[in-house]
Amino acid sequence: MAEAIKLSLEMMRANKGGPFGAVVVKNGVIIAKGFNKVTSTNDPTAHAEVVAIRKACQKLKTFQLTGCELYTSCEPCPMCLGAIYWARLDKVYYANTEEDAARVGFDDHFIYQELERPLDRRRLPIKQMMREEALQVFKEWEEKTDKVQY
C-alpha cells in the first residue's frame, strides 16, 4: 500500500493525473504499477487500477489475474471495480474511501446511483436497437469451436 500511495503522490506532483496509485502483487512481489493518467493521456479510462491491471496482464501474458492482489490508494470507482472483477483478482486493499475522494472533488457516488436506476430513468439516454442482428453474432460465438473462453 505504501508504494501505491507513494506513486499517487509523485505522479500527482508531476502533473501526470489525479492523486491515485495502484499496484498489483503476486506472491508478495509487485508485478505492475499504475497511476492515474486521465489528464496526461486524455483517456477517461486511464485510472490507476485499470493501468495497473493492464500492465500486470501484459507482464503475465494473461487476461485473468487469479492469484494476484491489488493495492490502491483509494476505494475503486465503479469502472475500476468492474475491471477488478473481470480481471479475477483475489483481493483488493484500499486506503482513501469514496467519501474521502468526494470531499476533494472526485464524486463517483452519482455513478453508483445511476447504476441502481432502471435504464429509462438514468441521466444518460440508453436505447436498445438492432438486437436481432446482434443476436446472430452471439449465436455464431456460441457455436464457435476455437473460441477462448473468458
Coordinates of C-alpha atoms in Angstrom, one line a residue:
M1 CA 0.0 0.0 0.0
A2 CA 2.9 2.3 0.8
E3 CA 4.0 2.0 -2.9
A4 CA 0.6 2.8 -4.2
I5 CA 0.3 5.9 -2.0
K6 CA 3.9 7.0 -2.9
L7 CA 3.1 6.6 -6.6
S8 CA -0.1 8.6 -6.3
L9 CA 1.8 11.5 -4.6
E10 CA 4.7 11.5 -7.0
M11 CA 2.6 11.4 -10.2
M12 CA 0.2 14.0 -8.9
R13 CA 3.1 16.3 -8.1
A14 CA 4.4 15.7 -11.6
N15 CA 1.0 16.7 -13.1
K16 CA 0.6 13.3 -14.7
G17 CA -3.0 12.9 -13.4
G18 CA -5.2 12.8 -10.3
P19 CA -3.9 11.6 -6.9
F20 CA -4.4 7.9 -7.4
G21 CA -1.9 5.0 -7.4
A22 CA -2.2 1.2 -7.6
V23 CA 0.0 -1.8 -7.6
V24 CA -0.7 -5.5 -8.5
V25 CA 1.1 -8.0 -6.3
K26 CA 1.6 -11.7 -6.9
N27 CA 3.3 -13.9 -4.3
G28 CA 4.2 -10.9 -2.2
V29 CA 6.0 -9.2 -5.2
I30 CA 4.9 -6.1 -7.0
I31 CA 4.5 -7.1 -10.7
A32 CA 2.8 -3.9 -12.0
K33 CA 2.3 -0.3 -11.0
G34 CA -0.3 2.2 -12.2
F35 CA -1.1 5.8 -11.6
N36 CA -3.9 8.0 -12.8
K37 CA -3.2 9.1 -16.4
V38 CA -6.6 10.6 -17.2
T39 CA -5.5 14.2 -17.9
S40 CA -2.0 13.4 -19.2
T41 CA -3.3 10.9 -21.9
N42 CA -6.8 12.4 -22.5
D43 CA -8.1 8.9 -21.6
P44 CA -11.0 8.8 -19.1
T45 CA -10.4 5.1 -18.6
A46 CA -6.8 5.5 -17.5
H47 CA -7.5 5.2 -13.8
A48 CA -4.6 3.9 -11.6
E49 CA -6.3 0.5 -11.1
V50 CA -7.0 0.0 -14.8
V51 CA -3.5 1.0 -15.8
A52 CA -2.0 -1.4 -13.2
I53 CA -4.3 -4.2 -14.3
R54 CA -3.4 -3.7 -18.0
K55 CA 0.4 -3.8 -17.2
A56 CA 0.0 -6.9 -15.0
C57 CA -1.9 -8.7 -17.7
Q58 CA 0.8 -7.8 -20.3
K59 CA 3.6 -8.9 -18.0
L60 CA 1.9 -12.2 -17.1
K61 CA 0.6 -12.7 -20.7
T62 CA -2.9 -13.4 -19.4
F63 CA -6.3 -11.7 -19.2
Q64 CA -7.0 -13.1 -15.7
L65 CA -5.1 -12.1 -12.6
T66 CA -6.1 -15.0 -10.4
G67 CA -3.5 -15.3 -7.6
C68 CA -2.9 -11.6 -7.5
E69 CA -3.9 -8.8 -5.2
L70 CA -4.5 -5.1 -5.9
Y71 CA -3.4 -2.3 -3.5
T72 CA -4.9 1.0 -4.4
S73 CA -4.7 4.4 -2.8
C74 CA -8.4 4.9 -3.0
E75 CA -11.6 2.9 -3.0
P76 CA -12.2 1.8 -6.6
C77 CA -14.8 3.7 -8.6
P78 CA -17.5 1.6 -10.4
M79 CA -15.4 1.4 -13.7
C80 CA -12.4 0.2 -11.8
L81 CA -14.4 -2.2 -9.7
G82 CA -15.8 -3.7 -12.9
A83 CA -12.3 -4.1 -14.3
I84 CA -11.2 -5.7 -11.0
Y85 CA -13.9 -8.3 -11.2
W86 CA -13.2 -9.0 -14.9
A87 CA -9.5 -9.5 -14.1
R88 CA -10.4 -12.0 -11.4
L89 CA -8.1 -10.5 -8.8
D90 CA -8.2 -12.4 -5.5
K91 CA -8.3 -9.4 -3.1
V92 CA -8.3 -5.6 -3.1
Y93 CA -6.9 -3.4 -0.4
Y94 CA -7.6 0.4 -0.5
A95 CA -6.6 3.5 1.6
N96 CA -8.9 6.5 1.0
T97 CA -12.6 6.0 0.8
E98 CA -15.2 7.0 -1.8
E99 CA -16.3 9.7 0.7
D100 CA -12.7 11.0 1.1
A101 CA -12.4 11.3 -2.7
A102 CA -15.8 13.2 -2.8
R103 CA -14.5 15.7 -0.3
V104 CA -11.7 16.7 -2.6
G105 CA -13.8 16.8 -5.8
F106 CA -14.0 13.3 -7.1
D107 CA -17.6 12.4 -6.8
D108 CA -18.2 8.9 -8.1
H109 CA -21.3 8.4 -6.0
F110 CA -23.6 9.6 -8.8
I111 CA -22.4 6.7 -10.9
Y112 CA -23.3 4.2 -8.2
Q113 CA -26.8 5.9 -8.0
E114 CA -27.2 5.8 -11.8
L115 CA -26.4 2.1 -11.9
E116 CA -29.3 1.4 -9.4
R117 CA -31.8 3.2 -11.6
P118 CA -33.7 1.5 -14.5
L119 CA -32.3 2.3 -17.9
D120 CA -35.2 4.7 -18.7
R121 CA -34.6 6.7 -15.5
R122 CA -30.9 7.4 -16.0
R123 CA -29.4 10.8 -16.9
L124 CA -27.7 9.3 -20.0
P125 CA -30.3 8.2 -22.6
I126 CA -29.7 4.5 -23.3
K127 CA -31.8 2.9 -26.1
Q128 CA -31.7 -0.6 -27.5
M129 CA -31.6 -1.2 -31.2
M130 CA -30.8 -3.9 -33.8
R131 CA -31.0 -6.7 -31.3
E132 CA -31.8 -9.4 -33.8
E133 CA -28.7 -8.6 -35.9
A134 CA -26.5 -8.6 -32.7
L135 CA -28.0 -11.9 -31.6
Q136 CA -26.7 -13.5 -34.8
V137 CA -23.2 -12.7 -33.7
F138 CA -23.8 -14.3 -30.3
K139 CA -25.3 -17.4 -32.0
E140 CA -22.1 -17.7 -34.1
W141 CA -20.0 -17.2 -30.9
E142 CA -21.9 -19.9 -29.1
E143 CA -21.2 -22.3 -32.0
K144 CA -17.5 -21.3 -32.5
T145 CA -15.3 -24.3 -31.7
D146 CA -12.0 -22.4 -31.5
K147 CA -13.0 -19.6 -29.1
V148 CA -11.1 -18.7 -26.0
Q149 CA -13.5 -18.7 -23.0
Y150 CA -13.3 -15.9 -20.5

